[in-house]
Coordinates of C-alpha atoms and ligand atoms in Angstrom, one line a residue:
X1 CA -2.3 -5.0 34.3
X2 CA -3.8 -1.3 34.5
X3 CA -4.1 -1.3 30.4
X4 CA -5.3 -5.0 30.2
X5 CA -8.3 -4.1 32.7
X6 CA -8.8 -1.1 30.9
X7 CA -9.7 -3.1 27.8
X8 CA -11.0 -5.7 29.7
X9 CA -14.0 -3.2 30.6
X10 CA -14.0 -1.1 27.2
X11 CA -13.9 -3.4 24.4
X12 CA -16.9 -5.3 22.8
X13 CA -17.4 -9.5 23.6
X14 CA -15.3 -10.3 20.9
X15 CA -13.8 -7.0 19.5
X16 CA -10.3 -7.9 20.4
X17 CA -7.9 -10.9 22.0
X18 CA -6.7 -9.3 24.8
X19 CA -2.7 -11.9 25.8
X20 CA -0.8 -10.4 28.5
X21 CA 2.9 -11.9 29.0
X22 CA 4.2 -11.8 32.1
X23 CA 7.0 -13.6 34.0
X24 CA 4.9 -13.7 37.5
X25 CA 1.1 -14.5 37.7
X26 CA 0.6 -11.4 39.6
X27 CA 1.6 -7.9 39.7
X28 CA 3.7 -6.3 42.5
X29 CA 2.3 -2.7 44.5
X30 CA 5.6 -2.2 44.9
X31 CA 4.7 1.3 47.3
X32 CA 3.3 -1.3 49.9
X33 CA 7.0 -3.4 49.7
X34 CA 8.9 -1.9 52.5
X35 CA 5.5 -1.9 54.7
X36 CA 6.0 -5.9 53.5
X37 CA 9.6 -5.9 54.6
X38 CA 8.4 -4.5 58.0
X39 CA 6.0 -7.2 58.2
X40 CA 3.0 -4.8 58.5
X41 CA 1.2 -5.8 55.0
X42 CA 1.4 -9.8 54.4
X43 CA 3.5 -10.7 51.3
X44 CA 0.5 -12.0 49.2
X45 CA -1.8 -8.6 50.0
X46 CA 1.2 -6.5 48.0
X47 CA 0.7 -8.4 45.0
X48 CA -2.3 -8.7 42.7
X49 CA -3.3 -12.3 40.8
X50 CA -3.7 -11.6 37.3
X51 CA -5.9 -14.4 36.7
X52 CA -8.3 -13.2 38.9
X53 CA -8.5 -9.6 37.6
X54 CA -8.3 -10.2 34.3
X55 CA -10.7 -12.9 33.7
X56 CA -10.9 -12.1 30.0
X57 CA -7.8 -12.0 29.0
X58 CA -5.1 -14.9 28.3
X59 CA -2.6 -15.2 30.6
X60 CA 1.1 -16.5 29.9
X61 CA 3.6 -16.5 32.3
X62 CA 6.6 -16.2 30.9
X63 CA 8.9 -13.4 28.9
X64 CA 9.3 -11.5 26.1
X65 CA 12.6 -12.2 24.9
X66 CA 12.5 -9.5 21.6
X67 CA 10.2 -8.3 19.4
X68 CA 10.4 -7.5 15.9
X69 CA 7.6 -5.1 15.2
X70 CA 8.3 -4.5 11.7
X71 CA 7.2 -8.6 11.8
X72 CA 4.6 -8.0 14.6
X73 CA 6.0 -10.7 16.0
X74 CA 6.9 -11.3 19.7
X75 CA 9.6 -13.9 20.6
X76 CA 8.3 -15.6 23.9
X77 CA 9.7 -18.2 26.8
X78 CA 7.8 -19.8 29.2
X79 CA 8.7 -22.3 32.0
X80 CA 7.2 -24.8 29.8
X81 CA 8.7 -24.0 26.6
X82 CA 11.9 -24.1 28.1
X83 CA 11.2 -27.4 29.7
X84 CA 9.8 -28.9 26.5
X85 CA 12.6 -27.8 24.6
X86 CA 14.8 -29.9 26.9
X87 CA 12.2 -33.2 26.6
X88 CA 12.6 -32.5 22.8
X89 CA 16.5 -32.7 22.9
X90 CA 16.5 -35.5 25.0
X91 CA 13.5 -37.4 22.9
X92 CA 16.7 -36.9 19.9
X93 CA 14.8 -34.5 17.9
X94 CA 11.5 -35.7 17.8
X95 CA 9.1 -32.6 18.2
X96 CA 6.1 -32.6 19.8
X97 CA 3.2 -30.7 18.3
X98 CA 2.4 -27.5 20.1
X99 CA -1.2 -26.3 21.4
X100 CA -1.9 -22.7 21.0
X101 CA -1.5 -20.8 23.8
X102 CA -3.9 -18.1 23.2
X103 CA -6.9 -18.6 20.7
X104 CA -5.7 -16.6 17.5
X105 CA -2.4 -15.0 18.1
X106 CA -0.5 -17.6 19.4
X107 CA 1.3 -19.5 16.4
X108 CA 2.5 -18.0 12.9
X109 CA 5.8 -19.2 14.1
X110 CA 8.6 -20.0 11.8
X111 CA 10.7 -22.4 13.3
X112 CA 13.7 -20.9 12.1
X113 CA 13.4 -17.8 14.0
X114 CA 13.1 -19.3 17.3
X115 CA 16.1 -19.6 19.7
X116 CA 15.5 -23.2 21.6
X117 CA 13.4 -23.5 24.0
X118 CA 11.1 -19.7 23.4
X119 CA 8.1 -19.7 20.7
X120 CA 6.9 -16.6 18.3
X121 CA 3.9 -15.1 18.8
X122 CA 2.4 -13.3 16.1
X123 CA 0.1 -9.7 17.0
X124 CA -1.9 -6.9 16.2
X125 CA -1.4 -4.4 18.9
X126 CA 1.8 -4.4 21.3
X127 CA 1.7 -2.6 24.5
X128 CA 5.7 -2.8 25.9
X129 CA 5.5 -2.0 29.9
X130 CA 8.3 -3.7 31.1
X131 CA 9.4 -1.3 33.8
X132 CA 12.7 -0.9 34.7
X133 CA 15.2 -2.8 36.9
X134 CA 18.2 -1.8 39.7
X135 CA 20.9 0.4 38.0
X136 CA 24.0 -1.2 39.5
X137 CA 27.2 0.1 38.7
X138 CA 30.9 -2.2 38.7
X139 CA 31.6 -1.4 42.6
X140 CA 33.5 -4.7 43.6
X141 CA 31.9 -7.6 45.6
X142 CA 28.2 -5.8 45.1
X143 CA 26.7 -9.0 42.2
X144 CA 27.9 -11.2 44.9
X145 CA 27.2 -9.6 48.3
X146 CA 24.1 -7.0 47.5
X147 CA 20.1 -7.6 46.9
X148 CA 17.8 -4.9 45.3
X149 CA 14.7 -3.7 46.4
X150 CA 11.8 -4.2 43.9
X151 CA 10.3 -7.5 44.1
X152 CA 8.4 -8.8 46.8
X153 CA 10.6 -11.5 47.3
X154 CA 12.9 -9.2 47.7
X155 CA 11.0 -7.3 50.1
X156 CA 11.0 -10.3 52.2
X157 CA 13.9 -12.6 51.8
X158 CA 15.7 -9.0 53.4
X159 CA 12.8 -8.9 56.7
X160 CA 14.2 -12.7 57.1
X161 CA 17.4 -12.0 56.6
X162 CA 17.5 -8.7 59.1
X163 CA 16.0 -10.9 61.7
X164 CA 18.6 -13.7 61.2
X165 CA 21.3 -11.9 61.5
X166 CA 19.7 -10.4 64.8
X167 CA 20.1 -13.9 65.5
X168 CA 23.6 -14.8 64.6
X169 CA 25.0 -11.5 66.5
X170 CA 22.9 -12.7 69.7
X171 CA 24.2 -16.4 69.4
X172 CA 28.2 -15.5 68.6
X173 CA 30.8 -15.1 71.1
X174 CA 32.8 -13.4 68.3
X175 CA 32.9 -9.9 68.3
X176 CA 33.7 -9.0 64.8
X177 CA 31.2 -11.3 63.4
X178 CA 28.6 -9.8 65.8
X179 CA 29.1 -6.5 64.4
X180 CA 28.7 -6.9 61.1
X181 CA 25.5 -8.9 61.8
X182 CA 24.2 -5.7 63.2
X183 CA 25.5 -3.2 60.5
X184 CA 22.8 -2.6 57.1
X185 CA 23.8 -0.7 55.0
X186 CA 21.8 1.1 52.5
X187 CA 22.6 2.6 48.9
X188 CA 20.1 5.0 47.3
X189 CA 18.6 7.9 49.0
X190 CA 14.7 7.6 46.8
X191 CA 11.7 6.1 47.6
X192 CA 13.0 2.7 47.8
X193 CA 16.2 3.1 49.8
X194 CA 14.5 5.5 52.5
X195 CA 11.3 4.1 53.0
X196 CA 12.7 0.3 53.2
X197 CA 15.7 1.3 55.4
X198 CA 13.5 2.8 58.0
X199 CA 10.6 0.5 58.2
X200 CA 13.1 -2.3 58.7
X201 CA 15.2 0.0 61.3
X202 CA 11.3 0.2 63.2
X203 CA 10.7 -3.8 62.5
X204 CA 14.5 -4.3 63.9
X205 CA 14.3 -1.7 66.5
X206 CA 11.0 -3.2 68.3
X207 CA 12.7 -6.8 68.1
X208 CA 15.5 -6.0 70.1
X209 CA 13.3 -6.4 73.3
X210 CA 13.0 -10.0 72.6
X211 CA 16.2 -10.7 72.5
X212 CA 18.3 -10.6 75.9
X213 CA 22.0 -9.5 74.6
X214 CA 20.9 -7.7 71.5
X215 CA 20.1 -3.9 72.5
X216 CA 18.8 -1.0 70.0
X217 CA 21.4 0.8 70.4
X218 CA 23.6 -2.4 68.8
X219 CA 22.4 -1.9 65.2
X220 CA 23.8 -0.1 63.2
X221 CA 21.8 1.3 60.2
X222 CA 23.8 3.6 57.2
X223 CA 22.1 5.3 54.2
X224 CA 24.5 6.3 51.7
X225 CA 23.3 8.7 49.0
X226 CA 25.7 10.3 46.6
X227 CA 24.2 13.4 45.8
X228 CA 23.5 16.3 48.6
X229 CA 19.7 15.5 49.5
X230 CA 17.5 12.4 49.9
X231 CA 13.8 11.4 48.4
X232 CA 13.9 14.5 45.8
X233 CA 10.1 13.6 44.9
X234 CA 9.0 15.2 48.1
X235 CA 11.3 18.4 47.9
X236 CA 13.9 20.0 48.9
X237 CA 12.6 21.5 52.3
X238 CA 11.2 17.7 53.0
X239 CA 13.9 16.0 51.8
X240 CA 16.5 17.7 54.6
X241 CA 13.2 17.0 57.0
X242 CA 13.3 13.8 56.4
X243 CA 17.4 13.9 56.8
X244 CA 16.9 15.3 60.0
X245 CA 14.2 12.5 61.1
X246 CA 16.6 9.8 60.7
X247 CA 20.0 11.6 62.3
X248 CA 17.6 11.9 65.4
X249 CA 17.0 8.0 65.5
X250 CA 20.7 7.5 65.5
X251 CA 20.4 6.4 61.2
X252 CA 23.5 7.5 60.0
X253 CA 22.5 9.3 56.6
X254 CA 26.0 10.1 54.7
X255 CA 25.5 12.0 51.9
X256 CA 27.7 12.9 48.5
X257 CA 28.8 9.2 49.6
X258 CA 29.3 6.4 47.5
X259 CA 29.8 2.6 47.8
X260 CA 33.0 2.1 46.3
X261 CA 33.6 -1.7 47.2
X262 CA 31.6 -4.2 49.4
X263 CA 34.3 -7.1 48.7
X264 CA 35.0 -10.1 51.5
X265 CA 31.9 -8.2 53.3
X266 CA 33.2 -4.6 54.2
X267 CA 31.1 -1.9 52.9
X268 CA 34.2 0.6 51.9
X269 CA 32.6 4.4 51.1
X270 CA 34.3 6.9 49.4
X271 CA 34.5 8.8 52.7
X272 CA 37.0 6.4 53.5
X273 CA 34.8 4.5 56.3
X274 CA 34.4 1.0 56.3
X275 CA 32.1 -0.9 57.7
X276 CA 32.2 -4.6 57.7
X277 CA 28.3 -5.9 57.0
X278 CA 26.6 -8.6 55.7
X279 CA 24.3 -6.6 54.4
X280 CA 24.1 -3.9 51.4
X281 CA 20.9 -3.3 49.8
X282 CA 21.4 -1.5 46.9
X283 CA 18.8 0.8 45.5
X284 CA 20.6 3.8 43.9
X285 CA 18.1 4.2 40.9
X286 CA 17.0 1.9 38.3
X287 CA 17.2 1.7 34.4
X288 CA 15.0 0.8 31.5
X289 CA 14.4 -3.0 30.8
X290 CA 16.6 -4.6 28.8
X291 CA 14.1 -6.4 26.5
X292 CA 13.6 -2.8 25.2
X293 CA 17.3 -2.9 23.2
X294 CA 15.5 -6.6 22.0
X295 CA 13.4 -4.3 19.6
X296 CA 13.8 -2.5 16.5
X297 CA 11.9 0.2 17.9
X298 CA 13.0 3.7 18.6
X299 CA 14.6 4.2 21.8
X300 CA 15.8 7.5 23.6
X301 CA 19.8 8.3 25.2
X302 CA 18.4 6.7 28.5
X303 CA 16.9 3.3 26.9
X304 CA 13.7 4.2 26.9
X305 CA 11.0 3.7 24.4
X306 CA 10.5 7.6 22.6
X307 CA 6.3 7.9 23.2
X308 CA 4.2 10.7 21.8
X309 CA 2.0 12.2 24.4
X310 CA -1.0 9.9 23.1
X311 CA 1.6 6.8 24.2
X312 CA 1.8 5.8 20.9
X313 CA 6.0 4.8 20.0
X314 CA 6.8 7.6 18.1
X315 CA 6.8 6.5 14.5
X316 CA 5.7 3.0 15.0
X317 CA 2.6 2.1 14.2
X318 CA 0.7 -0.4 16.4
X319 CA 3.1 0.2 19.1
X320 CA 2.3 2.1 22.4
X321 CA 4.1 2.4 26.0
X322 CA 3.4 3.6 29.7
X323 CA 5.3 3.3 32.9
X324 CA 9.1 3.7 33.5
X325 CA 9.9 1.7 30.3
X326 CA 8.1 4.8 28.3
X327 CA 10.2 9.0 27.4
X328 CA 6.6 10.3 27.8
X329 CA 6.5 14.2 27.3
X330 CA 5.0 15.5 30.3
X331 CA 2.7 18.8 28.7
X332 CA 1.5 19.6 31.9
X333 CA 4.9 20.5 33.0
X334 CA 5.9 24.2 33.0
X335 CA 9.4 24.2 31.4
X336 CA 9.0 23.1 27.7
X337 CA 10.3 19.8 26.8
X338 CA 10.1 18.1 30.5
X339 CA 9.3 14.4 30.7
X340 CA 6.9 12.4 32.6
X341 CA 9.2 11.3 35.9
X342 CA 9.1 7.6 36.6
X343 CA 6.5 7.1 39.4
X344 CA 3.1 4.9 39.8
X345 CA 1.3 7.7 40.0
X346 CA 2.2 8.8 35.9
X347 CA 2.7 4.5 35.4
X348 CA -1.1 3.8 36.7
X349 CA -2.6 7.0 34.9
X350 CA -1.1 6.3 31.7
X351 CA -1.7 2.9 31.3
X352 CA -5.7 4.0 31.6
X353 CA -5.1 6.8 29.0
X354 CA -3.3 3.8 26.5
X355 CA -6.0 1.5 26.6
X356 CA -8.6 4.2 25.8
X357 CA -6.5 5.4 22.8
X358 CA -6.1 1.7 21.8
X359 CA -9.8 1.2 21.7
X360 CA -10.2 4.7 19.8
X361 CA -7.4 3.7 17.0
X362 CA -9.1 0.0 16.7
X363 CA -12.6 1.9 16.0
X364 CA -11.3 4.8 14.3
X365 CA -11.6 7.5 16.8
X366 CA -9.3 9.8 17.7
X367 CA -6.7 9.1 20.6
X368 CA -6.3 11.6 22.8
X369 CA -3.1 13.1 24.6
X370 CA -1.7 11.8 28.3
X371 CA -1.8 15.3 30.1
X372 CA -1.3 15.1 34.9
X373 CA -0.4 17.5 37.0
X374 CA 1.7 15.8 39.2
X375 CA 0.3 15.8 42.5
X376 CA 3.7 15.9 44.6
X377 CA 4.7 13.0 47.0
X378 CA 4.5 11.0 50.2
X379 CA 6.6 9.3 51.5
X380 CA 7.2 6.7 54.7
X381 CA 9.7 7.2 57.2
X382 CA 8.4 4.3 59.6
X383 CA 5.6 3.2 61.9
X384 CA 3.8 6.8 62.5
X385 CA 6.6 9.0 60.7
X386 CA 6.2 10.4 57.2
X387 CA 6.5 13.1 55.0
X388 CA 4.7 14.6 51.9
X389 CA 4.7 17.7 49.8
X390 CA 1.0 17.4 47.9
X391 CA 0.1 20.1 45.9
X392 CA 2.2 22.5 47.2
X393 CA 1.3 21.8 50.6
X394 CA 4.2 20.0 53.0
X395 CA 3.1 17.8 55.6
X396 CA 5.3 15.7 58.3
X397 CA 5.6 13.9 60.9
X398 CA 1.8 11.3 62.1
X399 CA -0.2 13.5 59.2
X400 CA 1.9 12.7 56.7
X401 CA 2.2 9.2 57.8
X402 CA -1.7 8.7 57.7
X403 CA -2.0 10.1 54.3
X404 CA 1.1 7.8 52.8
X405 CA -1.7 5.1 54.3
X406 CA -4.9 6.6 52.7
X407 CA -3.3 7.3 49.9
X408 CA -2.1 4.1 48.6
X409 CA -4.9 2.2 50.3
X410 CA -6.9 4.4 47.7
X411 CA -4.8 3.5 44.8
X412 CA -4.2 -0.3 45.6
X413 CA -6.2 -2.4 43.1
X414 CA -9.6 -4.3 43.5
X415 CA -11.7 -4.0 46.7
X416 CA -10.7 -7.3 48.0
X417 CA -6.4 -6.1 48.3
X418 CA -7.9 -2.9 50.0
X419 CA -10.0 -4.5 52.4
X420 CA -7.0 -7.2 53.4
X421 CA -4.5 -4.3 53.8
X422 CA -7.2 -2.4 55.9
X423 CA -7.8 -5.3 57.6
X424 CA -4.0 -6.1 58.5
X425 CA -3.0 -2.6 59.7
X426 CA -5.8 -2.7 61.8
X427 CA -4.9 -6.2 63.4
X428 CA -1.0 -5.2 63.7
X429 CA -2.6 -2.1 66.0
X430 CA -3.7 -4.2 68.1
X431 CA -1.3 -6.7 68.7
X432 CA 2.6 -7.3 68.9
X433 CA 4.9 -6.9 66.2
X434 CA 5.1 -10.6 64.0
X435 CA 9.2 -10.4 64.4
X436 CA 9.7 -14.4 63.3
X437 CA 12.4 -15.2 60.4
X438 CA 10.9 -17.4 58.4
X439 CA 14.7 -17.7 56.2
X440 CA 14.9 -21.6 56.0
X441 CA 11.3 -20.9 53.2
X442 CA 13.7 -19.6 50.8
X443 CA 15.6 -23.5 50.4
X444 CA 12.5 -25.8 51.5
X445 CA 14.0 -28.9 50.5
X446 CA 17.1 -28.1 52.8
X447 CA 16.1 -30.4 55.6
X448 CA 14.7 -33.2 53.6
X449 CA 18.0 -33.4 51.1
X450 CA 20.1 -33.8 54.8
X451 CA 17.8 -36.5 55.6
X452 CA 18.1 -38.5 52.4
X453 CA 22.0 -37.8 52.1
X454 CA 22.4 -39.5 55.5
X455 CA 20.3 -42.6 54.6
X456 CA 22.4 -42.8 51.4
X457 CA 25.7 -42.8 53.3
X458 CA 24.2 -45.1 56.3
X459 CA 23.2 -47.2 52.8
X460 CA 26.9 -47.5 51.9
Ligands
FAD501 C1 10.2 0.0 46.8 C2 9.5 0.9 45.9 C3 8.7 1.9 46.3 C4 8.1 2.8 45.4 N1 7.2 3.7 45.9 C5 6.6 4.6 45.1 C6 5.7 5.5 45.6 O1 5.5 5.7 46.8 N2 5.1 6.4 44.7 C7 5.3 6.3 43.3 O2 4.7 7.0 42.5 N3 6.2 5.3 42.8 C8 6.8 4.5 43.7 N4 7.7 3.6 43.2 C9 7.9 3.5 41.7 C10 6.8 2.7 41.0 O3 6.6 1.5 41.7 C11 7.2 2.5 39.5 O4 7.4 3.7 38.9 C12 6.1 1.8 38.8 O5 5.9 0.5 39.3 C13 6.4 1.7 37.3 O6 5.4 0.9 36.7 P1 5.6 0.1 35.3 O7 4.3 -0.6 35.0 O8 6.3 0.9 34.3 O9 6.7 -1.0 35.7 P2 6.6 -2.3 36.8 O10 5.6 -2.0 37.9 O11 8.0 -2.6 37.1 O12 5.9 -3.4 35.9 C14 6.6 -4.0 34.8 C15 6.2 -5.4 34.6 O13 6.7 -6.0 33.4 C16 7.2 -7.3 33.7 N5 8.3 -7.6 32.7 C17 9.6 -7.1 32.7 N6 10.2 -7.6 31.7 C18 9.4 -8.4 31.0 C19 9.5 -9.2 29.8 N7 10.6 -9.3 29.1 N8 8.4 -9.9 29.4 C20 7.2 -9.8 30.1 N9 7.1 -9.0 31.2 C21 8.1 -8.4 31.6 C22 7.8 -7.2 35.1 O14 7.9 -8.4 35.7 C23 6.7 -6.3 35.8 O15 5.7 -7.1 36.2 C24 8.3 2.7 44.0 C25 9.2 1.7 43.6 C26 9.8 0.8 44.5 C27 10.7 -0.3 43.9

């Protein structure tokens, strides 16, 4: 999104087609997700609509499913084109003609290239930013029992289901079941797994006094890290802070742990506690897209794309990458041959620096090289608690809060987001805590299907 407004403002009325393929119609702030999961930032002010910020582009909402550069051609699904594949199967193999999606680089498709049901679209320029997603690894019962934490319906499905479970423990006379309602545990020490666990330990913490049999002291809330420190972006000194911090509010922080099984719903650690739960939220590092092994272009022992410092795939032409998808080498770094860490804060300023070098190359300038200090980090550890390490400087505690707020106020994108999140925290300082599960918005049609299965059986 940060590359397409780029070009958006820097190229000439008609210099360039500008198509950006996504699989959502907006794009996620994912810093402002566990402030979502708390229920301090509504769901719909932590994502961007790319429609609306990106008025001259085209928008398709779908995927890239490969690419084959030496072709320049990208091998697409959308909703639709799955859906129309279908209709086409069903209509016994009459084919309906297909309107371009974008103006000029939407068709050039060879039929026999294209899987059923995804399209070829033909380009010029590529810019692959996929991200990355949840590294899991095979610890038994965790596909089946455990939810990431980088999507905003992530972010929330977990605030509704933290809050139901509050609600199953206060409504059971059974003991065991009881307990595990109150028992999260956590994987992953970083950004993710820290800041979500204790904004949700806050959110669950103030609820309590609105329940009558469900105290604070009832919950039980486990981080599990396998190496010796948590949140390394924010340093070592900060990082046993922040260890500290949590210990004191009765967070159980286990470290040079690891989940080794969360089968029949008992979270078993290789500490040899178990813990039966029902829930294990899993965010012990991610990995590179997988579209990026789609590719026949050149990718490094990790699975990431190998970029020059100009962003440019090394020894592709026309090909260029940013963000955690992207083995940028980081030349501001002091110890030769370092590469840009996977952050926002290298992800946002890179994607800038691409679509400047993409206008240069398209008018025969010369690109120029991606070169950021990295400023250091902040980091959320609740409602008022934080801690940062910013140029050197470490902060904690309320300060460090307030500039984890300013600072990703400041980076959020367009005016209207900022003044909606601005406008939110200020509201949720003045009143109560929202603390309502809103669970049965996940299966909608629950209700009405129960209805209509009971007319049908009155029928018979
Ligand atoms: C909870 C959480 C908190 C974080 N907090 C911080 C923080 O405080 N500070 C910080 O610096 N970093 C933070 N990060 C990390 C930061 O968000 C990432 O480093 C950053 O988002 C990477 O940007 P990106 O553009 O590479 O990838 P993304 O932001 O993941 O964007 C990739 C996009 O590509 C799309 N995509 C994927 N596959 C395809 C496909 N096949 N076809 C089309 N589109 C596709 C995805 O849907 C997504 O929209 C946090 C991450 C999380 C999860």
């Amino acid at each position: 999104m940060y590359t397409a407004l780029r070009l958006q403002q820097k190229l000439k009325r008609g210099e360039a087609e500008v198509v950006v393929v996504s699989p959502n119609a907006y794009m996620t702030y994912q810093p402002f997700l566990p402030e979502a999961a708390a229920g301090s930032i509504s769901p719909r002010h932590v994502v961007v609509p790319l429609r609306r910020v990106l008025p001259n582009c085209t928008i398709i909402v779908g995927e890239a499913r490969s690419i084959d550069h030496a072709r320049r051609v990208a091998t697409l699904t959308t909703l639709a084109s799955e859906e129309e594949a279908a209709n086409r199967t069903t209509a016994n193999g009459l084919d309906t003609p297909r309107t371009p999606l974008a103006k000029n680089a939407r068709d050039a498709a060879t039929d026999a290239h294209e899987p059923p049901g995804s399209f070829e679209m033909t380009y010029d320029e590529l810019v692959l930013a996929p991200g990355s997603i949840s590294r899991t690894l095979p610890v038994p019962g965790l596909a089946e029992h455990g939810i990431g934490f980088k999507t905003v319906e992530e972010a929330i499905a977990l605030r509704n289901h933290v809050l139901e479970q509050m609600d199953i423990a206060s409504s059971t006379r059974d003991p065991e079941l009881r307990d595990a309602a109150l028992t999260y545990v956590f994987v992953g020490g970083g950004y993710a797994g820290v800041e979500a666990l204790a904004e949700l330990a806050d959110m669950a913490r103030y609820a309590t006094r609105y329940y009558h049999n469900v105290k604070a002291d009832d919950l039980k809330w486990i981080l599990v890290e396998a190496s010796d420190h948590i949140l390394p972006e924010v340093g070592h000194d900060m990082g046993k802070y922040a260890v500290r911090e949590l210990r004191a509010r009765n967070i159980d922080v286990r470290l040079e742990t690891r989940l080794d099984s969360c089968e029949n719903r008992v979270a078993v650690l290789s500490d040899g506690t178990r813990f039966p739960t029902r829930t294990v939220v899993w965010t012990a590092g991610v990995k590179p897209h997988p579209i990026l092994a789609a590719t026949d272009l050149p990718l490094d022992k990790r699975g990431r794309l190998i970029c020059t410092a100009k962003l440019a795939v090394d020894g592709a032409e026309h090909a260029w990458s940013a963000g955690d998808a992207a083995a940028v080498p980081d030349l501001a770094a002091d110890e030769p041959g370092a590469e840009c860490a996977p952050n926002a804060q290298h992800a946002v300023r890179q994607a800038r620096v691409l679509a400047e070098n993409i206008v240069a190359s398209l008018r025969g300038e010369t690109p120029r090289d991606y070169r950021y200090r990295y400023a250091g980090s902040v980091a959320s550890l609740g409602l008022h608690k934080g801690v940062a390490q910013v140029y050197g400087r470490k902060l904690k505690g309320y300060p460090a809060w307030l500039m984890h707020r300013v600072y990703h106020l400041s980076r959020v994108p367009t005016f209207n987001r900022k003044a909606r999140v601005l406008a939110e925290w200020t509201l949720s300082g003045l009143f109560k805590r929202e603390i309502v599960s809103l669970g049965s918005l996940e299966h909608p049609r629950a209700e009405f299907e129960l209805a209509a299965g009971r007319e049908r059986s009155r029928d018979v």
